[in-house]
């Protein structure tokens, strides 16, 4: 076995481990993965690491992108072949395509598309600078892979677990694997995630790493860095017979055997060409002084500015309206003529702001940093975190929000902040999380069944963990809710069980534009027990 064969096999093994570990993070049904391992596994993901660094300015906790850049300057785009989950997924798809294909030569050299490549890179760079996180959401390869795992693979895993694995193991009295409830998201994110991965899969099936070398901004940026890499794949013209085997296995389609050249900006350092060359005419060695013309960024077409703010606003309104029409049954459209007489005068819930996850800080900061990778959605044990549609507007499309129609936030849980790779949701100690005010509960007396039906309820008060909602005397022995907003944390434990249907809840949470600290609730003095006293029986 030669050194290049060993490198190729090592690359395949490492990439497989990275893909499996990343996949497990998103489909961890039983929460077996400790929270601290999330940061360890995702530390080198490029875009999340950059955004995390911008949020905390700490290389110790968010310096993965710097390691990737150093690795690229040394060896080329090894990140794309070993660390990027979307890149590894494309390799798997292309491998299947080559197995099924009858072609002897699957790939051949293709010209690059520099205008497209640098345009997408420019768009993402400007988006990060000006805080347009929603653009990064759709071009970051890690986030695309994350949404694919969350909205497509996790439901399949839950179905397999509930329908096959758990029943079979329980027949053998093995109960460590059990039935798991899946909180399904809106239909639109599922369809968009499916459409995105299908398109990328088609590119991978037909053209290998076409997406990585045409659209992906991370691939383009690392391609620029790889032009200056110390080690490069190079030809030895004296021994090359132009058999074409190297070009036939180059999934980046960047080997030009006619000119004995390799486009290192597109090469993903997979070592396939080095391993297959019968004359060892290709080798990985220190780069010679390059005679190639450097990239002329003046020739690259950059995105044009919008003509006017009015045009931009009209487009946004059109997109938001379209998204709202596509949300289906999850956008509640109660018709008052179908409601009981006692509920025909209900007031619509007026939510000024959506509720962001605990640790998000403020909505603008959250929208700027979050890439919508959905890891927090996948990790949330209650399923209250769901991808947003129109909740944040276009800027926060697909970013998570607290959906109290699905469930409520567990008072003793802070997992979303522990797993977030970008720092959009900052980790909070449990004691601090329990007083972080994401929003404030608002009571609408006219909607309450105690008022409309003159019946006993109190579901909101029973579930409130801070006792911000209490029941006070109303009339004829009935009691009605009262809210103390100073100790309310906006967890939604009152909104979720309210029997009045959405969007006319008798109690709902209005999100804070900027999260605050609530007052600590007074649960009274704990009863002291004298352990020395004899038992009374």
PDB file of N, CA and C in Angstrom, residues 285-383:
ATOM      1  N   UNK A 285       3.093  17.731  -3.170  1.00  0.00           N
ATOM      2  CA  UNK A 285       4.413  18.227  -2.786  1.00  0.00           C
ATOM      3  C   UNK A 285       4.372  19.741  -2.641  1.00  0.00           C
ATOM      4  N   UNK A 286       5.423  20.305  -2.027  1.00  0.00           N
ATOM      5  CA  UNK A 286       5.452  21.767  -1.874  1.00  0.00           C
ATOM      6  C   UNK A 286       5.286  22.477  -3.195  1.00  0.00           C
ATOM      7  N   UNK A 287       4.496  23.530  -3.177  1.00  0.00           N
ATOM      8  CA  UNK A 287       4.150  24.221  -4.420  1.00  0.00           C
ATOM      9  C   UNK A 287       5.342  24.978  -4.972  1.00  0.00           C
ATOM     10  N   UNK A 288       5.459  24.947  -6.311  1.00  0.00           N
ATOM     11  CA  UNK A 288       6.448  25.768  -6.986  1.00  0.00           C
ATOM     12  C   UNK A 288       5.880  27.168  -7.157  1.00  0.00           C
ATOM     13  N   UNK A 289       6.722  28.086  -7.546  1.00  0.00           N
ATOM     14  CA  UNK A 289       6.226  29.437  -7.797  1.00  0.00           C
ATOM     15  C   UNK A 289       5.224  29.390  -8.915  1.00  0.00           C
ATOM     16  N   UNK A 290       4.037  29.894  -8.670  1.00  0.00           N
ATOM     17  CA  UNK A 290       2.958  29.793  -9.640  1.00  0.00           C
ATOM     18  C   UNK A 290       3.071  30.856 -10.714  1.00  0.00           C
ATOM     19  N   UNK A 291       2.778  30.422 -11.952  1.00  0.00           N
ATOM     20  CA  UNK A 291       2.771  31.368 -13.066  1.00  0.00           C
ATOM     21  C   UNK A 291       1.348  31.683 -13.509  1.00  0.00           C
ATOM     22  N   UNK A 292       0.396  31.151 -12.749  1.00  0.00           N
ATOM     23  CA  UNK A 292      -0.992  31.397 -13.130  1.00  0.00           C
ATOM     24  C   UNK A 292      -1.398  32.815 -12.784  1.00  0.00           C
ATOM     25  N   UNK A 293      -2.284  33.299 -13.584  1.00  0.00           N
ATOM     26  CA  UNK A 293      -2.805  34.642 -13.357  1.00  0.00           C
ATOM     27  C   UNK A 293      -3.646  34.657 -12.090  1.00  0.00           C
ATOM     28  N   UNK A 294      -3.391  35.574 -11.176  1.00  0.00           N
ATOM     29  CA  UNK A 294      -4.182  35.628  -9.959  1.00  0.00           C
ATOM     30  C   UNK A 294      -5.621  36.039 -10.245  1.00  0.00           C
ATOM     31  N   UNK A 295      -6.458  35.767  -9.274  1.00  0.00           N
ATOM     32  CA  UNK A 295      -7.871  36.097  -9.445  1.00  0.00           C
ATOM     33  C   UNK A 295      -8.038  37.602  -9.517  1.00  0.00           C
ATOM     34  N   UNK A 296      -8.727  38.058 -10.559  1.00  0.00           N
ATOM     35  CA  UNK A 296      -8.990  39.485 -10.716  1.00  0.00           C
ATOM     36  C   UNK A 296     -10.390  39.759 -10.196  1.00  0.00           C
ATOM     37  N   UNK A 297     -10.428  40.269  -8.979  1.00  0.00           N
ATOM     38  CA  UNK A 297     -11.729  40.481  -8.359  1.00  0.00           C
ATOM     39  C   UNK A 297     -12.514  41.603  -9.026  1.00  0.00           C
ATOM     40  N   UNK A 298     -11.842  42.404  -9.863  1.00  0.00           N
ATOM     41  CA  UNK A 298     -12.565  43.454 -10.580  1.00  0.00           C
ATOM     42  C   UNK A 298     -13.465  42.871 -11.649  1.00  0.00           C
ATOM     43  N   UNK A 299     -13.083  41.658 -12.123  1.00  0.00           N
ATOM     44  CA  UNK A 299     -13.884  41.039 -13.171  1.00  0.00           C
ATOM     45  C   UNK A 299     -15.084  40.304 -12.618  1.00  0.00           C
ATOM     46  N   UNK A 300     -15.087  40.136 -11.295  1.00  0.00           N
ATOM     47  CA  UNK A 300     -16.168  39.409 -10.678  1.00  0.00           C
ATOM     48  C   UNK A 300     -17.373  40.323 -10.494  1.00  0.00           C
ATOM     49  N   UNK A 301     -18.504  39.853 -10.931  1.00  0.00           N
ATOM     50  CA  UNK A 301     -19.726  40.651 -10.815  1.00  0.00           C
ATOM     51  C   UNK A 301     -20.269  40.533  -9.411  1.00  0.00           C
ATOM     52  N   UNK A 302     -20.340  41.654  -8.730  1.00  0.00           N
ATOM     53  CA  UNK A 302     -20.851  41.671  -7.368  1.00  0.00           C
ATOM     54  C   UNK A 302     -22.338  41.990  -7.394  1.00  0.00           C
ATOM     55  N   UNK A 303     -23.072  41.561  -6.356  1.00  0.00           N
ATOM     56  CA  UNK A 303     -24.498  41.830  -6.338  1.00  0.00           C
ATOM     57  C   UNK A 303     -24.793  43.322  -6.327  1.00  0.00           C
ATOM     58  N   UNK A 304     -25.746  43.705  -7.140  1.00  0.00           N
ATOM     59  CA  UNK A 304     -26.110  45.118  -7.236  1.00  0.00           C
ATOM     60  C   UNK A 304     -26.996  45.529  -6.083  1.00  0.00           C
ATOM     61  N   UNK A 305     -26.885  46.795  -5.709  1.00  0.00           N
ATOM     62  CA  UNK A 305     -27.720  47.311  -4.633  1.00  0.00           C
ATOM     63  C   UNK A 305     -29.144  47.483  -5.132  1.00  0.00           C
ATOM     64  N   UNK A 306     -30.056  47.401  -4.211  1.00  0.00           N
ATOM     65  CA  UNK A 306     -31.453  47.608  -4.567  1.00  0.00           C
ATOM     66  C   UNK A 306     -31.669  49.036  -5.035  1.00  0.00           C
ATOM     67  N   UNK A 307     -32.548  49.218  -5.979  1.00  0.00           N
ATOM     68  CA  UNK A 307     -32.784  50.541  -6.556  1.00  0.00           C
ATOM     69  C   UNK A 307     -33.376  51.501  -5.539  1.00  0.00           C
ATOM     70  N   UNK A 308     -34.235  50.972  -4.705  1.00  0.00           N
ATOM     71  CA  UNK A 308     -34.851  51.861  -3.731  1.00  0.00           C
ATOM     72  C   UNK A 308     -35.365  51.053  -2.558  1.00  0.00           C
ATOM     73  N   UNK A 309     -35.546  51.729  -1.417  1.00  0.00           N
ATOM     74  CA  UNK A 309     -36.067  51.057  -0.237  1.00  0.00           C
ATOM     75  C   UNK A 309     -37.497  50.602  -0.461  1.00  0.00           C
ATOM     76  N   UNK A 310     -38.245  51.360  -1.296  1.00  0.00           N
ATOM     77  CA  UNK A 310     -39.630  51.004  -1.570  1.00  0.00           C
ATOM     78  C   UNK A 310     -39.717  49.671  -2.280  1.00  0.00           C
ATOM     79  N   UNK A 311     -38.866  49.474  -3.279  1.00  0.00           N
ATOM     80  CA  UNK A 311     -38.861  48.211  -4.017  1.00  0.00           C
ATOM     81  C   UNK A 311     -38.520  47.055  -3.089  1.00  0.00           C
ATOM     82  N   UNK A 312     -37.534  47.275  -2.187  1.00  0.00           N
ATOM     83  CA  UNK A 312     -37.133  46.235  -1.252  1.00  0.00           C
ATOM     84  C   UNK A 312     -38.282  45.876  -0.319  1.00  0.00           C
ATOM     85  N   UNK A 313     -38.995  46.882   0.181  1.00  0.00           N
ATOM     86  CA  UNK A 313     -40.109  46.635   1.082  1.00  0.00           C
ATOM     87  C   UNK A 313     -41.224  45.863   0.378  1.00  0.00           C
ATOM     88  N   UNK A 314     -41.504  46.242  -0.880  1.00  0.00           N
ATOM     89  CA  UNK A 314     -42.555  45.555  -1.625  1.00  0.00           C
ATOM     90  C   UNK A 314     -42.207  44.090  -1.826  1.00  0.00           C
ATOM     91  N   UNK A 315     -40.956  43.813  -2.118  1.00  0.00           N
ATOM     92  CA  UNK A 315     -40.544  42.420  -2.308  1.00  0.00           C
ATOM     93  C   UNK A 315     -40.671  41.631  -1.021  1.00  0.00           C
ATOM     94  N   UNK A 316     -40.274  42.265   0.081  1.00  0.00           N
ATOM     95  CA  UNK A 316     -40.370  41.568   1.363  1.00  0.00           C
ATOM     96  C   UNK A 316     -41.823  41.252   1.713  1.00  0.00           C
ATOM     97  N   UNK A 317     -42.687  42.235   1.499  1.00  0.00           N
ATOM     98  CA  UNK A 317     -44.098  42.012   1.795  1.00  0.00           C
ATOM     99  C   UNK A 317     -44.670  40.890   0.939  1.00  0.00           C
ATOM    100  N   UNK A 318     -44.254  40.848  -0.332  1.00  0.00           N
ATOM    101  CA  UNK A 318     -44.736  39.808  -1.228  1.00  0.00           C
ATOM    102  C   UNK A 318     -44.270  38.436  -0.771  1.00  0.00           C
ATOM    103  N   UNK A 319     -43.001  38.337  -0.366  1.00  0.00           N
ATOM    104  CA  UNK A 319     -42.464  37.058   0.093  1.00  0.00           C
ATOM    105  C   UNK A 319     -43.138  36.610   1.379  1.00  0.00           C
ATOM    106  N   UNK A 320     -43.288  37.543   2.331  1.00  0.00           N
ATOM    107  CA  UNK A 320     -43.918  37.195   3.595  1.00  0.00           C
ATOM    108  C   UNK A 320     -45.351  36.742   3.388  1.00  0.00           C
ATOM    109  N   UNK A 321     -46.065  37.436   2.503  1.00  0.00           N
ATOM    110  CA  UNK A 321     -47.444  37.056   2.199  1.00  0.00           C
ATOM    111  C   UNK A 321     -47.496  35.666   1.593  1.00  0.00           C
ATOM    112  N   UNK A 322     -46.581  35.386   0.671  1.00  0.00           N
ATOM    113  CA  UNK A 322     -46.539  34.067   0.047  1.00  0.00           C
ATOM    114  C   UNK A 322     -46.262  32.973   1.048  1.00  0.00           C
ATOM    115  N   UNK A 323     -45.326  33.246   1.981  1.00  0.00           N
ATOM    116  CA  UNK A 323     -45.012  32.248   2.995  1.00  0.00           C
ATOM    117  C   UNK A 323     -46.208  31.996   3.904  1.00  0.00           C
ATOM    118  N   UNK A 324     -46.905  33.058   4.232  1.00  0.00           N
ATOM    119  CA  UNK A 324     -48.069  32.914   5.105  1.00  0.00           C
ATOM    120  C   UNK A 324     -49.142  32.052   4.457  1.00  0.00           C
ATOM    121  N   UNK A 325     -49.284  32.173   3.135  1.00  0.00           N
ATOM    122  CA  UNK A 325     -50.289  31.385   2.432  1.00  0.00           C
ATOM    123  C   UNK A 325     -49.915  29.905   2.357  1.00  0.00           C
ATOM    124  N   UNK A 326     -48.607  29.626   2.462  1.00  0.00           N
ATOM    125  CA  UNK A 326     -48.147  28.255   2.328  1.00  0.00           C
ATOM    126  C   UNK A 326     -48.072  27.494   3.642  1.00  0.00           C
ATOM    127  N   UNK A 327     -48.348  28.137   4.753  1.00  0.00           N
ATOM    128  CA  UNK A 327     -48.139  27.492   6.036  1.00  0.00           C
ATOM    129  C   UNK A 327     -49.224  26.495   6.398  1.00  0.00           C
ATOM    130  N   UNK A 328     -50.314  26.444   5.678  1.00  0.00           N
ATOM    131  CA  UNK A 328     -51.305  25.397   5.846  1.00  0.00           C
ATOM    132  C   UNK A 328     -52.011  25.453   7.183  1.00  0.00           C
ATOM    133  N   UNK A 329     -52.222  24.255   7.724  1.00  0.00           N
ATOM    134  CA  UNK A 329     -53.057  24.138   8.911  1.00  0.00           C
ATOM    135  C   UNK A 329     -52.426  24.718  10.155  1.00  0.00           C
ATOM    136  N   UNK A 330     -51.109  24.973  10.138  1.00  0.00           N
ATOM    137  CA  UNK A 330     -50.482  25.499  11.330  1.00  0.00           C
ATOM    138  C   UNK A 330     -50.770  26.977  11.549  1.00  0.00           C
ATOM    139  N   UNK A 331     -51.242  27.700  10.527  1.00  0.00           N
ATOM    140  CA  UNK A 331     -51.712  29.070  10.717  1.00  0.00           C
ATOM    141  C   UNK A 331     -53.210  28.983  10.982  1.00  0.00           C
ATOM    142  N   UNK A 332     -53.579  29.247  12.198  1.00  0.00           N
ATOM    143  CA  UNK A 332     -54.969  29.024  12.602  1.00  0.00           C
ATOM    144  C   UNK A 332     -55.904  30.052  11.983  1.00  0.00           C
ATOM    145  N   UNK A 333     -56.984  29.552  11.403  1.00  0.00           N
ATOM    146  CA  UNK A 333     -57.949  30.428  10.767  1.00  0.00           C
ATOM    147  C   UNK A 333     -59.333  30.087  11.318  1.00  0.00           C
ATOM    148  N   UNK A 334     -59.559  30.377  12.579  1.00  0.00           N
ATOM    149  CA  UNK A 334     -60.853  30.086  13.186  1.00  0.00           C
ATOM    150  C   UNK A 334     -61.939  30.976  12.606  1.00  0.00           C
ATOM    151  N   UNK A 335     -63.029  30.357  12.243  1.00  0.00           N
ATOM    152  CA  UNK A 335     -64.168  31.117  11.725  1.00  0.00           C
ATOM    153  C   UNK A 335     -65.179  31.296  12.859  1.00  0.00           C
ATOM    154  N   UNK A 336     -65.526  32.530  13.081  1.00  0.00           N
ATOM    155  CA  UNK A 336     -66.375  32.800  14.239  1.00  0.00           C
ATOM    156  C   UNK A 336     -67.767  32.190  14.104  1.00  0.00           C
ATOM    157  N   UNK A 337     -68.201  31.932  12.874  1.00  0.00           N
ATOM    158  CA  UNK A 337     -69.531  31.336  12.737  1.00  0.00           C
ATOM    159  C   UNK A 337     -69.524  29.859  13.109  1.00  0.00           C
ATOM    160  N   UNK A 338     -68.322  29.272  13.311  1.00  0.00           N
ATOM    161  CA  UNK A 338     -68.245  27.877  13.725  1.00  0.00           C
ATOM    162  C   UNK A 338     -67.974  27.755  15.217  1.00  0.00           C
ATOM    163  N   UNK A 339     -67.864  28.877  15.898  1.00  0.00           N
ATOM    164  CA  UNK A 339     -67.554  28.867  17.316  1.00  0.00           C
ATOM    165  C   UNK A 339     -68.831  28.930  18.136  1.00  0.00           C
ATOM    166  N   UNK A 340     -68.794  28.424  19.386  1.00  0.00           N
ATOM    167  CA  UNK A 340     -69.979  28.512  20.251  1.00  0.00           C
ATOM    168  C   UNK A 340     -70.379  29.962  20.470  1.00  0.00           C
ATOM    169  N   UNK A 341     -71.631  30.137  20.802  1.00  0.00           N
ATOM    170  CA  UNK A 341     -72.156  31.484  21.016  1.00  0.00           C
ATOM    171  C   UNK A 341     -71.354  32.241  22.072  1.00  0.00           C
ATOM    172  N   UNK A 342     -70.929  31.497  23.121  1.00  0.00           N
ATOM    173  CA  UNK A 342     -70.208  32.148  24.210  1.00  0.00           C
ATOM    174  C   UNK A 342     -68.806  32.586  23.820  1.00  0.00           C
ATOM    175  N   UNK A 343     -68.314  32.108  22.648  1.00  0.00           N
ATOM    176  CA  UNK A 343     -66.952  32.429  22.240  1.00  0.00           C
ATOM    177  C   UNK A 343     -66.887  33.319  20.991  1.00  0.00           C
ATOM    178  N   UNK A 344     -68.012  33.822  20.552  1.00  0.00           N
ATOM    179  CA  UNK A 344     -68.015  34.614  19.322  1.00  0.00           C
ATOM    180  C   UNK A 344     -67.401  35.997  19.497  1.00  0.00           C
ATOM    181  N   UNK A 345     -67.281  36.454  20.724  1.00  0.00           N
ATOM    182  CA  UNK A 345     -66.727  37.781  20.966  1.00  0.00           C
ATOM    183  C   UNK A 345     -65.289  37.717  21.468  1.00  0.00           C
ATOM    184  N   UNK A 346     -64.599  36.629  21.197  1.00  0.00           N
ATOM    185  CA  UNK A 346     -63.215  36.491  21.665  1.00  0.00           C
ATOM    186  C   UNK A 346     -62.299  37.490  20.973  1.00  0.00           C
ATOM    187  N   UNK A 347     -61.283  37.903  21.706  1.00  0.00           N
ATOM    188  CA  UNK A 347     -60.308  38.860  21.189  1.00  0.00           C
ATOM    189  C   UNK A 347     -59.084  38.127  20.651  1.00  0.00           C
ATOM    190  N   UNK A 348     -58.582  38.591  19.528  1.00  0.00           N
ATOM    191  CA  UNK A 348     -57.404  38.000  18.919  1.00  0.00           C
ATOM    192  C   UNK A 348     -56.167  38.319  19.758  1.00  0.00           C
ATOM    193  N   UNK A 349     -55.319  37.300  19.969  1.00  0.00           N
ATOM    194  CA  UNK A 349     -54.073  37.535  20.712  1.00  0.00           C
ATOM    195  C   UNK A 349     -53.194  38.517  19.948  1.00  0.00           C
ATOM    196  N   UNK A 350     -52.730  39.527  20.639  1.00  0.00           N
ATOM    197  CA  UNK A 350     -51.902  40.564  20.021  1.00  0.00           C
ATOM    198  C   UNK A 350     -50.457  40.401  20.485  1.00  0.00           C
ATOM    199  N   UNK A 351     -49.677  39.581  19.753  1.00  0.00           N
ATOM    200  CA  UNK A 351     -48.281  39.339  20.114  1.00  0.00           C
ATOM    201  C   UNK A 351     -47.401  40.339  19.379  1.00  0.00           C
ATOM    202  N   UNK A 352     -46.848  41.262  20.132  1.00  0.00           N
ATOM    203  CA  UNK A 352     -46.021  42.303  19.529  1.00  0.00           C
ATOM    204  C   UNK A 352     -44.706  41.737  19.017  1.00  0.00           C
ATOM    205  N   UNK A 353     -44.124  40.800  19.766  1.00  0.00           N
ATOM    206  CA  UNK A 353     -42.861  40.181  19.378  1.00  0.00           C
ATOM    207  C   UNK A 353     -42.965  38.664  19.545  1.00  0.00           C
ATOM    208  N   UNK A 354     -42.259  37.907  18.708  1.00  0.00           N
ATOM    209  CA  UNK A 354     -42.170  36.461  18.940  1.00  0.00           C
ATOM    210  C   UNK A 354     -41.282  36.190  20.149  1.00  0.00           C
ATOM    211  N   UNK A 355     -41.343  34.985  20.661  1.00  0.00           N
ATOM    212  CA  UNK A 355     -40.542  34.619  21.823  1.00  0.00           C
ATOM    213  C   UNK A 355     -39.283  33.898  21.347  1.00  0.00           C
ATOM    214  N   UNK A 356     -38.125  34.462  21.647  1.00  0.00           N
ATOM    215  CA  UNK A 356     -36.849  33.852  21.269  1.00  0.00           C
ATOM    216  C   UNK A 356     -36.409  32.867  22.358  1.00  0.00           C
ATOM    217  N   UNK A 357     -35.533  31.919  22.030  1.00  0.00           N
ATOM    218  CA  UNK A 357     -35.063  30.940  23.020  1.00  0.00           C
ATOM    219  C   UNK A 357     -34.308  31.618  24.153  1.00  0.00           C
ATOM    220  N   UNK A 358     -34.288  31.025  25.342  1.00  0.00           N
ATOM    221  CA  UNK A 358     -33.574  31.631  26.482  1.00  0.00           C
ATOM    222  C   UNK A 358     -32.076  31.700  26.209  1.00  0.00           C
ATOM    223  N   UNK A 359     -31.508  32.898  26.308  1.00  0.00           N
ATOM    224  CA  UNK A 359     -30.096  33.094  25.992  1.00  0.00           C
ATOM    225  C   UNK A 359     -29.884  33.784  24.665  1.00  0.00           C
ATOM    226  N   UNK A 360     -30.987  34.080  23.940  1.00  0.00           N
ATOM    227  CA  UNK A 360     -30.865  34.746  22.643  1.00  0.00           C
ATOM    228  C   UNK A 360     -30.507  36.225  22.792  1.00  0.00           C
ATOM    229  N   UNK A 361     -30.756  36.778  23.962  1.00  0.00           N
ATOM    230  CA  UNK A 361     -30.432  38.193  24.182  1.00  0.00           C
ATOM    231  C   UNK A 361     -31.525  39.086  23.648  1.00  0.00           C
ATOM    232  N   UNK A 362     -31.359  39.595  22.435  1.00  0.00           N
ATOM    233  CA  UNK A 362     -32.415  40.379  21.801  1.00  0.00           C
ATOM    234  C   UNK A 362     -32.663  39.844  20.398  1.00  0.00           C
ATOM    235  N   UNK A 363     -33.798  40.196  19.844  1.00  0.00           N
ATOM    236  CA  UNK A 363     -34.223  39.608  18.579  1.00  0.00           C
ATOM    237  C   UNK A 363     -33.264  39.945  17.448  1.00  0.00           C
ATOM    238  N   UNK A 364     -32.813  41.197  17.364  1.00  0.00           N
ATOM    239  CA  UNK A 364     -31.923  41.587  16.277  1.00  0.00           C
ATOM    240  C   UNK A 364     -30.616  40.807  16.322  1.00  0.00           C
ATOM    241  N   UNK A 365     -30.026  40.735  17.502  1.00  0.00           N
ATOM    242  CA  UNK A 365     -28.785  39.970  17.646  1.00  0.00           C
ATOM    243  C   UNK A 365     -28.997  38.516  17.249  1.00  0.00           C
ATOM    244  N   UNK A 366     -30.090  37.955  17.689  1.00  0.00           N
ATOM    245  CA  UNK A 366     -30.384  36.556  17.392  1.00  0.00           C
ATOM    246  C   UNK A 366     -30.530  36.328  15.892  1.00  0.00           C
ATOM    247  N   UNK A 367     -31.297  37.200  15.223  1.00  0.00           N
ATOM    248  CA  UNK A 367     -31.493  37.073  13.777  1.00  0.00           C
ATOM    249  C   UNK A 367     -30.193  37.237  13.007  1.00  0.00           C
ATOM    250  N   UNK A 368     -29.281  38.079  13.514  1.00  0.00           N
ATOM    251  CA  UNK A 368     -28.017  38.332  12.830  1.00  0.00           C
ATOM    252  C   UNK A 368     -27.073  37.136  12.880  1.00  0.00           C
ATOM    253  N   UNK A 369     -27.123  36.377  13.975  1.00  0.00           N
ATOM    254  CA  UNK A 369     -26.126  35.325  14.199  1.00  0.00           C
ATOM    255  C   UNK A 369     -26.644  33.934  13.855  1.00  0.00           C
ATOM    256  N   UNK A 370     -27.918  33.677  14.082  1.00  0.00           N
ATOM    257  CA  UNK A 370     -28.464  32.333  13.865  1.00  0.00           C
ATOM    258  C   UNK A 370     -28.455  31.969  12.383  1.00  0.00           C
ATOM    259  N   UNK A 371     -28.009  30.744  12.065  1.00  0.00           N
ATOM    260  CA  UNK A 371     -28.004  30.265  10.674  1.00  0.00           C
ATOM    261  C   UNK A 371     -29.132  29.283  10.409  1.00  0.00           C
ATOM    262  N   UNK A 372     -30.001  29.076  11.384  1.00  0.00           N
ATOM    263  CA  UNK A 372     -31.114  28.160  11.170  1.00  0.00           C
ATOM    264  C   UNK A 372     -30.684  26.723  10.939  1.00  0.00           C
ATOM    265  N   UNK A 373     -29.615  26.288  11.609  1.00  0.00           N
ATOM    266  CA  UNK A 373     -29.146  24.901  11.400  1.00  0.00           C
ATOM    267  C   UNK A 373     -30.087  23.890  12.039  1.00  0.00           C
ATOM    268  N   UNK A 374     -30.928  24.341  12.975  1.00  0.00           N
ATOM    269  CA  UNK A 374     -31.970  23.524  13.613  1.00  0.00           C
ATOM    270  C   UNK A 374     -31.443  22.501  14.600  1.00  0.00           C
ATOM    271  N   UNK A 375     -30.192  22.638  15.035  1.00  0.00           N
ATOM    272  CA  UNK A 375     -29.682  21.713  16.047  1.00  0.00           C
ATOM    273  C   UNK A 375     -30.442  21.883  17.359  1.00  0.00           C
ATOM    274  N   UNK A 376     -30.772  23.125  17.710  1.00  0.00           N
ATOM    275  CA  UNK A 376     -31.542  23.351  18.938  1.00  0.00           C
ATOM    276  C   UNK A 376     -32.945  22.774  18.815  1.00  0.00           C
ATOM    277  N   UNK A 377     -33.518  22.856  17.615  1.00  0.00           N
ATOM    278  CA  UNK A 377     -34.842  22.270  17.367  1.00  0.00           C
ATOM    279  C   UNK A 377     -34.788  20.761  17.568  1.00  0.00           C
ATOM    280  N   UNK A 378     -33.735  20.138  17.035  1.00  0.00           N
ATOM    281  CA  UNK A 378     -33.584  18.681  17.154  1.00  0.00           C
ATOM    282  C   UNK A 378     -33.310  18.273  18.595  1.00  0.00           C
ATOM    283  N   UNK A 379     -32.578  19.127  19.349  1.00  0.00           N
ATOM    284  CA  UNK A 379     -32.178  18.765  20.712  1.00  0.00           C
ATOM    285  C   UNK A 379     -33.224  19.093  21.757  1.00  0.00           C
ATOM    286  N   UNK A 380     -34.168  19.975  21.449  1.00  0.00           N
ATOM    287  CA  UNK A 380     -35.165  20.412  22.431  1.00  0.00           C
ATOM    288  C   UNK A 380     -36.006  19.228  22.904  1.00  0.00           C
ATOM    289  N   UNK A 381     -35.981  18.892  24.188  1.00  0.00           N
ATOM    290  CA  UNK A 381     -36.691  17.697  24.660  1.00  0.00           C
ATOM    291  C   UNK A 381     -38.209  17.812  24.622  1.00  0.00           C
ATOM    292  N   UNK A 382     -38.749  19.020  24.639  1.00  0.00           N
ATOM    293  CA  UNK A 382     -40.206  19.170  24.616  1.00  0.00           C
ATOM    294  C   UNK A 382     -40.740  19.513  23.228  1.00  0.00           C
ATOM    295  N   UNK A 383     -39.850  19.881  22.301  1.00  0.00           N
ATOM    296  CA  UNK A 383     -40.299  20.232  20.952  1.00  0.00           C
ATOM    297  C   UNK A 383     -40.883  21.623  20.853  1.00  0.00           C
TER     298      UNK A 383
END
